[in-house]
Coordinates of C-alpha atoms and ligand atoms in Angstrom, one line a residue:
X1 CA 140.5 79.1 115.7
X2 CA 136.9 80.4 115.3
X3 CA 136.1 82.1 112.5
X4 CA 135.3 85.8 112.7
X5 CA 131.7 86.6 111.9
X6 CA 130.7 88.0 108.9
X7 CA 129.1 91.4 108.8
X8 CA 125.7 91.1 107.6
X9 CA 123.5 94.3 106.4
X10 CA 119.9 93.3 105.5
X11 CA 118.2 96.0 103.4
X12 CA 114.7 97.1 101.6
X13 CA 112.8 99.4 99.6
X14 CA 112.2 103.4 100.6
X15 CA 108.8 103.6 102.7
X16 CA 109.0 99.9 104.1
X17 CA 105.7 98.7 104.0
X18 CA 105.2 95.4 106.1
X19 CA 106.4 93.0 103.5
X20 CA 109.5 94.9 102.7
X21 CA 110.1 95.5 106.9
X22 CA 108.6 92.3 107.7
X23 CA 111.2 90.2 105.4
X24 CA 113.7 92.0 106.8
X25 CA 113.5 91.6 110.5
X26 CA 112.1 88.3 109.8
X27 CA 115.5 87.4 108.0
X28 CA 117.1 89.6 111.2
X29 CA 115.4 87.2 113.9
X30 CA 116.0 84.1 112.0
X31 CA 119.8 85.1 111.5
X32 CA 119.8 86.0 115.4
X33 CA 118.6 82.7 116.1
X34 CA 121.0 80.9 114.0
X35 CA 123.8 82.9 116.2
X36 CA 124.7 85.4 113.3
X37 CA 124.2 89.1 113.5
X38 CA 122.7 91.6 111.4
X39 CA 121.4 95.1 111.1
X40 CA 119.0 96.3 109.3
X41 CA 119.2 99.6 107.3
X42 CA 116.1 101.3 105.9
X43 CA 116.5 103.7 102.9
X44 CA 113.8 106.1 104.6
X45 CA 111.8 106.1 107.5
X46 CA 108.2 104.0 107.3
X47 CA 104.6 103.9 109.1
X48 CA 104.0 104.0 112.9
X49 CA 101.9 101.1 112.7
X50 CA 105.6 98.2 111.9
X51 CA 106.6 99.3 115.0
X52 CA 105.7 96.8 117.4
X53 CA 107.7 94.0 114.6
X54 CA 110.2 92.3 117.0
X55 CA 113.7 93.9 116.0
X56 CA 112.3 97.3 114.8
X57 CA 114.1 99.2 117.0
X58 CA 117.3 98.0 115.9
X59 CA 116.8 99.6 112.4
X60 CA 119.0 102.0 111.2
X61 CA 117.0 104.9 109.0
X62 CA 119.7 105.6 106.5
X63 CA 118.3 109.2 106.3
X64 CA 118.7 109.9 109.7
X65 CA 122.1 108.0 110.2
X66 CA 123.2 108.4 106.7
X67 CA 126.8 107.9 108.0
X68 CA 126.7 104.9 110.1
X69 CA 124.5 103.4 107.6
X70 CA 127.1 103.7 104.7
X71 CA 130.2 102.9 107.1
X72 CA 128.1 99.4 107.7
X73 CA 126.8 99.1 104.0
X74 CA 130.6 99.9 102.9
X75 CA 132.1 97.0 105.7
X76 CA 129.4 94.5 105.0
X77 CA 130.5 90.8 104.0
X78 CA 127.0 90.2 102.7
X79 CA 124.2 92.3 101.3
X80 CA 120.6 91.0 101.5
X81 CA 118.4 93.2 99.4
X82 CA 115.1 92.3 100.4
X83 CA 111.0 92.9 98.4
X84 CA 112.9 95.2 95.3
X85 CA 115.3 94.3 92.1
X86 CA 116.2 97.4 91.3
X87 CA 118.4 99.7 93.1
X88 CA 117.1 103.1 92.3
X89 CA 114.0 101.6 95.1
X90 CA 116.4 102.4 97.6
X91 CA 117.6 106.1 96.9
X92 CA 120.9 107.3 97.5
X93 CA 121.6 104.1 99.5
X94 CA 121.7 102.0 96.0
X95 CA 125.3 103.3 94.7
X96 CA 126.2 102.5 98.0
X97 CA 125.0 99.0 97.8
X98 CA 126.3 99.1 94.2
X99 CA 130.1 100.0 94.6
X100 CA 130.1 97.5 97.6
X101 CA 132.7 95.1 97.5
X102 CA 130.8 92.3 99.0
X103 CA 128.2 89.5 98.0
X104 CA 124.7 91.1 97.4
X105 CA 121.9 88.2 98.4
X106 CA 118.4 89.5 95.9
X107 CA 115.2 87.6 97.8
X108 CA 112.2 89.1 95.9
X109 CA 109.1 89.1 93.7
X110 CA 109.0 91.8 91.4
X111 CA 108.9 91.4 87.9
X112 CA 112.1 92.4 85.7
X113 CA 115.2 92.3 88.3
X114 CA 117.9 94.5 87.5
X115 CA 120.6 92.1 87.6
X116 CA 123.3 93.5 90.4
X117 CA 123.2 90.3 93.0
X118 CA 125.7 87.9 92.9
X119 CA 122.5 85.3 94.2
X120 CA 119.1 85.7 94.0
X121 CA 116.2 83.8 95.2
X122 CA 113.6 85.3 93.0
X123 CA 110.1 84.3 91.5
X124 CA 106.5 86.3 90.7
X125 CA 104.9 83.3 91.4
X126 CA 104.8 84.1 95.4
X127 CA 102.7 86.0 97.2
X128 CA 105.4 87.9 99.3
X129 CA 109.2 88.5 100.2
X130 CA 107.8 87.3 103.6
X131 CA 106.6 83.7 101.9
X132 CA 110.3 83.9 100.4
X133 CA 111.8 84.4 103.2
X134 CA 110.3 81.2 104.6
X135 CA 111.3 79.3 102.2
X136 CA 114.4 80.0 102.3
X137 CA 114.6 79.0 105.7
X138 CA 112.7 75.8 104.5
X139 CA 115.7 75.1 101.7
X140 CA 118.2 75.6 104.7
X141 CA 116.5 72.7 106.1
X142 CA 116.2 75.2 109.6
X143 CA 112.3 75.8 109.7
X144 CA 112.8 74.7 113.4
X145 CA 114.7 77.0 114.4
X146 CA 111.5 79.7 113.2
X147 CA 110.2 81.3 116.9
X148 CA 107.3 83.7 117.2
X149 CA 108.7 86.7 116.6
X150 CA 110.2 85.4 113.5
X151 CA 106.5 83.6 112.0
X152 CA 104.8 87.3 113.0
X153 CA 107.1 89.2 111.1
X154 CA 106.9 87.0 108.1
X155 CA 102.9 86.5 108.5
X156 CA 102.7 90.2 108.7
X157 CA 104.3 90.4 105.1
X158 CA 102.4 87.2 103.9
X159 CA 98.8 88.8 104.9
X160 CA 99.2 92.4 103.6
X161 CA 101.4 91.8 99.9
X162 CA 98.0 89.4 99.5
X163 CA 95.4 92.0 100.5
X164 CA 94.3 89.7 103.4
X165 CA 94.7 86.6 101.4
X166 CA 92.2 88.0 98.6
X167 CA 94.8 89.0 95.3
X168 CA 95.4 86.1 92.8
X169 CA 99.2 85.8 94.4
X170 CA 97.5 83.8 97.1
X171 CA 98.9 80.1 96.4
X172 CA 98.5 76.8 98.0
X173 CA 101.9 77.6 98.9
X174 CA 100.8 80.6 100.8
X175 CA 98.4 79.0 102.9
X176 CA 100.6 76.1 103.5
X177 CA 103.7 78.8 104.7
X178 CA 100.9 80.8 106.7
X179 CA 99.3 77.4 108.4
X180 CA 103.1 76.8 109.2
X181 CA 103.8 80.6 110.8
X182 CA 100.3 79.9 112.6
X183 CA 101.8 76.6 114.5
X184 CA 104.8 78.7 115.2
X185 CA 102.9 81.1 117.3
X186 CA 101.9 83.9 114.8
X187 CA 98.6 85.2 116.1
X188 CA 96.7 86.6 113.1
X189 CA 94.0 88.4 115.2
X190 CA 96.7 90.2 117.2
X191 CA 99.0 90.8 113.7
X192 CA 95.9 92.4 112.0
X193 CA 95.2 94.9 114.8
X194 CA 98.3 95.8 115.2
X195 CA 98.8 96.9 111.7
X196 CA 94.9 97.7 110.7
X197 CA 93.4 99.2 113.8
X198 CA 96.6 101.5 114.4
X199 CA 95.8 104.3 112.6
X200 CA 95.8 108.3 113.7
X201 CA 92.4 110.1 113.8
X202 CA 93.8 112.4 111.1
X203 CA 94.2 109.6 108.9
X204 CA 90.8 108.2 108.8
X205 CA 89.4 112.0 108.6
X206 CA 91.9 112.3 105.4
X207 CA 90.5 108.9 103.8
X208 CA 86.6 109.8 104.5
X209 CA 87.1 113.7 102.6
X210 CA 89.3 111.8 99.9
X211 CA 86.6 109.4 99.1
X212 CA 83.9 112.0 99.9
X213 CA 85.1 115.4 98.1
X214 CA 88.3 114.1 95.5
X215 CA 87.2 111.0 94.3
X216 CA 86.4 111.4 90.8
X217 CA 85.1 108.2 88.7
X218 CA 85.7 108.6 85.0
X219 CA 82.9 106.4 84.2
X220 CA 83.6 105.6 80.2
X221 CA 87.0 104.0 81.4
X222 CA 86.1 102.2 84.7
X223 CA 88.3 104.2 86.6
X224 CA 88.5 105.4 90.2
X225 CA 90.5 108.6 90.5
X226 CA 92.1 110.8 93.5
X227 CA 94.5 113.7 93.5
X228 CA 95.9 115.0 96.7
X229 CA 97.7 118.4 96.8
X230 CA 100.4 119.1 99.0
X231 CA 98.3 121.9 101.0
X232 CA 96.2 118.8 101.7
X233 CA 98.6 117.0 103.3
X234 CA 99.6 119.4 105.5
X235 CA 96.2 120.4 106.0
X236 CA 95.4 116.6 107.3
X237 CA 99.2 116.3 109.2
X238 CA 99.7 113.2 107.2
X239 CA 102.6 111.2 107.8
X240 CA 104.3 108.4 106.9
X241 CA 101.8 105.4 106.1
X242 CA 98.8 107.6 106.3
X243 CA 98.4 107.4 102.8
X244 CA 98.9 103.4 102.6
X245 CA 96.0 101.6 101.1
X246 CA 93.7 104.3 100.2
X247 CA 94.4 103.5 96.5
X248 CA 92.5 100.3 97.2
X249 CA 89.2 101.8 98.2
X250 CA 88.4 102.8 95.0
X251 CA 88.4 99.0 93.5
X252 CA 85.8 98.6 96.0
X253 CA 83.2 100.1 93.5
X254 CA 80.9 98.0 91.5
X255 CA 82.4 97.8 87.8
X256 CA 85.5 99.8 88.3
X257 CA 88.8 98.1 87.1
X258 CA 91.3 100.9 87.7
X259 CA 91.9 103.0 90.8
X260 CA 94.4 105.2 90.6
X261 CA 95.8 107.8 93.6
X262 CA 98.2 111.1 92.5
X263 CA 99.7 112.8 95.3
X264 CA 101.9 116.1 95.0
X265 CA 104.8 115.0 97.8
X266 CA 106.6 117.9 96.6
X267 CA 109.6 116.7 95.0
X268 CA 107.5 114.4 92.7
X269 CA 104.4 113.7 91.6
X270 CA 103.7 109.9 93.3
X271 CA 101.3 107.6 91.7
X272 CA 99.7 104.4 92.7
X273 CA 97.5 102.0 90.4
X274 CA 95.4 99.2 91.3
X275 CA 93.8 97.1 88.9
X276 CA 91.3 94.3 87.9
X277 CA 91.4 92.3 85.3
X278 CA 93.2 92.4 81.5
X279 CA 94.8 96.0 82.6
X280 CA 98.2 95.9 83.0
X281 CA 99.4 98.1 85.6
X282 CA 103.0 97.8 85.4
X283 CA 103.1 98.6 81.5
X284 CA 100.6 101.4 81.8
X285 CA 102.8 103.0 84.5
X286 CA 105.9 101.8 83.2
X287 CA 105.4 103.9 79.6
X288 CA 103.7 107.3 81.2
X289 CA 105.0 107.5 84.3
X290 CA 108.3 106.2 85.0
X291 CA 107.2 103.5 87.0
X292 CA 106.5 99.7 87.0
X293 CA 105.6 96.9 89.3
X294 CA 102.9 94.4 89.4
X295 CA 100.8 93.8 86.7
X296 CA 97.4 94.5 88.9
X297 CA 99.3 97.3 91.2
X298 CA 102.0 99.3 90.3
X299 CA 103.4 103.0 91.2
X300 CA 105.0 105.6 89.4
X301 CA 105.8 109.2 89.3
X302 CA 105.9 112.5 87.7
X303 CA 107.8 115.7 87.2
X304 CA 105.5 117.9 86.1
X305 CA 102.1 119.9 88.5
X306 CA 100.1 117.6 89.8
X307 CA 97.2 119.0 87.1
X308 CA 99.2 118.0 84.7
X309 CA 100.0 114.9 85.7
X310 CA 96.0 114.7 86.3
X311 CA 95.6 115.7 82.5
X312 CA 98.1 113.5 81.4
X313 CA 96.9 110.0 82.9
X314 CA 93.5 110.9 81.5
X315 CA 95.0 111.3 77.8
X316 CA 97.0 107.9 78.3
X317 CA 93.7 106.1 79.7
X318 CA 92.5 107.0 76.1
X319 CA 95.0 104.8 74.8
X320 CA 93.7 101.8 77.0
X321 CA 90.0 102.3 76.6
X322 CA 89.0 99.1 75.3
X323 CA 90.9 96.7 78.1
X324 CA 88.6 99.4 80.6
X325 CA 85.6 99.4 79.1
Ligands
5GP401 P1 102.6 101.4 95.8 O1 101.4 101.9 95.0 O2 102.1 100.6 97.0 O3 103.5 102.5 96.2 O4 103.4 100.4 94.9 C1 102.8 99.3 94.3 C2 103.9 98.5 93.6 O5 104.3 99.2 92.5 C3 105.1 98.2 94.5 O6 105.1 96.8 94.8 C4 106.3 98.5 93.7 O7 106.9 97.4 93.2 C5 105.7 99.3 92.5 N1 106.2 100.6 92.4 C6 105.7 101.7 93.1 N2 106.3 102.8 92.8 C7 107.2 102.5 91.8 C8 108.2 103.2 91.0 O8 108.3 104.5 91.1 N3 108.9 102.5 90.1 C9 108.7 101.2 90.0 N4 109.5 100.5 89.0 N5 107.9 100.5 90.7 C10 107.1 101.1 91.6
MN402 MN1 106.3 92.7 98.6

């Protein structure tokens, strides 16, 4: 008698950037392929510009389906909790995931995993989920079975989590997974449009009066800063992945080492930091601001107005001067 199939949820972090969506439906199309099916449930929505990954219109948005998604999450025979380690990254969905009954699969790269998987393939050396998600394939011994839509997914994750192959989590190994996606038929020229050259008018219009009129660059600590207010937001109609990357511009500056974005989303105060050098992100955000992450880019948040939260980073960078200055 055949045996029934087991019910397979795939999951990521809240606001699914293309490493965290990518691993997914590249773990979707991969399953697929193998015969098994899956679904994918999002904690939140994400950006306009993952839509054309193959499988993204299967994803269920836990916030809009909420009770689908926790029917599936409560039946599920496996768990793969893909790009986070810790299961306050997925919102309301994480007791969910925690009271299930079922095997939890961690595939990840983030530093300090919580512990709730019953298996884990985890490391920091790696320059994605994506790259993890290939090898896993490659330890199943199935890398054959890997089809187009599969190797764009997982290059999609590969190129962005490494900056376009630029941040110091770009390994041999990363090239060698990449060159392998390549001869699979990911087409980076097409990948790299579809994700960079995607974006809404109002977007570019927000990042050129960021940079232009909120920038501020706190010279005696190397430090790029920008603070968005909610009225701004609106005032811009950002969405969902308009914000995405403009954290990085500020790097981009001759001699500074810290870039840091605030932005008032209304129920918190979110924070992004990018880094060069001896700072550590993760720490800095970790013990001010509730955060963690990367050691050169990490994110955070805070309860208090965003002028306060602006006051408060500059006091801590106080305490950091000399790995800034
Ligand atoms: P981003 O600035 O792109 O939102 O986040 C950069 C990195 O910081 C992510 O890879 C994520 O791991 C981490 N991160 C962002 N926000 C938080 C947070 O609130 N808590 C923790 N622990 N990590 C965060
Ligand atoms: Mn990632």
């Amino acid at each position: 008698m055949a045996q029934p199939s087991p019910r397979i949820i795939i999951t990521t972090h809240h606001k699914p950037d293309a490493d965290a969506l990518g691993s997914s439906l590249g773990l979707y199309n991969f399953l697929k392929e193998m015969g098994i099916a899956s679904t994918v449930v999002s904690p939140t929505d994400y950006g306009d510009f993952l839509n054309w990954m193959p499988g993204e219109t299967t994803v269920i948005n836990f916030e809009r389906e909420e009770a689908k998604a926790t029917q599936l999450v409560q039946e599920a025979d496996f768990i793969f909790c893909l790009d986070f380690n810790a299961l306050k990254r997925i919102n309301k969905l994480g007791d969910i995931v925690r009271e299930a009954k079922c095997k939890k699969v961690m595939i990840d790269h983030h530093l300090e995993p919580e512990g709730f998987a019953n298996y884990a393939l985890w490391t920091t050396q790696v320059s994605s989920t994506c790259e993890l998600i290939y090898q896993f394939i490659d330890i199943l011994g199935e890398t054959d079975k890997i089809t187009k839509d599969i190797a764009s997914c997982l290059y999609a994750g590969i190129m962005t989590d490494t900056g376009g192959f630029r941040h110091s989590s770009t390994y041999p190994s990363t090239h060698q997974a990449t060159a392998a996606l390549i001869e699979k038929g990911a087409e980076p020229n097409k990948i790299v449009e579809a994700i960079y050259d995607n974006y809404s008018e109002s977007r570019m219009r927000f990042i050129g009066y960021c940079l232009n009129d909120k920038m501020q660059i706190l010279r005696e600590y190397n430090t790029a800063l920008i603070c968005v207010t909610a009225e701004e937001l609106k005032q811009f109609e950002i969405i969902t992945g308009d914000s995405e990357g403009l954290v990085n511009y500020g790097l981009s500056i001759k001699g500074i080492k810290l870039s840091v974005i605030i932005i008032d989303r209304t129920v918190a105060r979110k924070m992004s930091f990018r880094a060069k050098g001896n700072f550590p992100a993760n720490e800095f955000a970790r013990k001010y601001f509730n955060g963690g992450g990367h050691f050169s880019a990490a994110g955070g948040e805070s309860q208090d107005t965003i002028e306060a939260t602006e006051l408060k980073f500059k006091q801590a960078l106080a305490d950091y001067k000399t790995l800034l200055a």
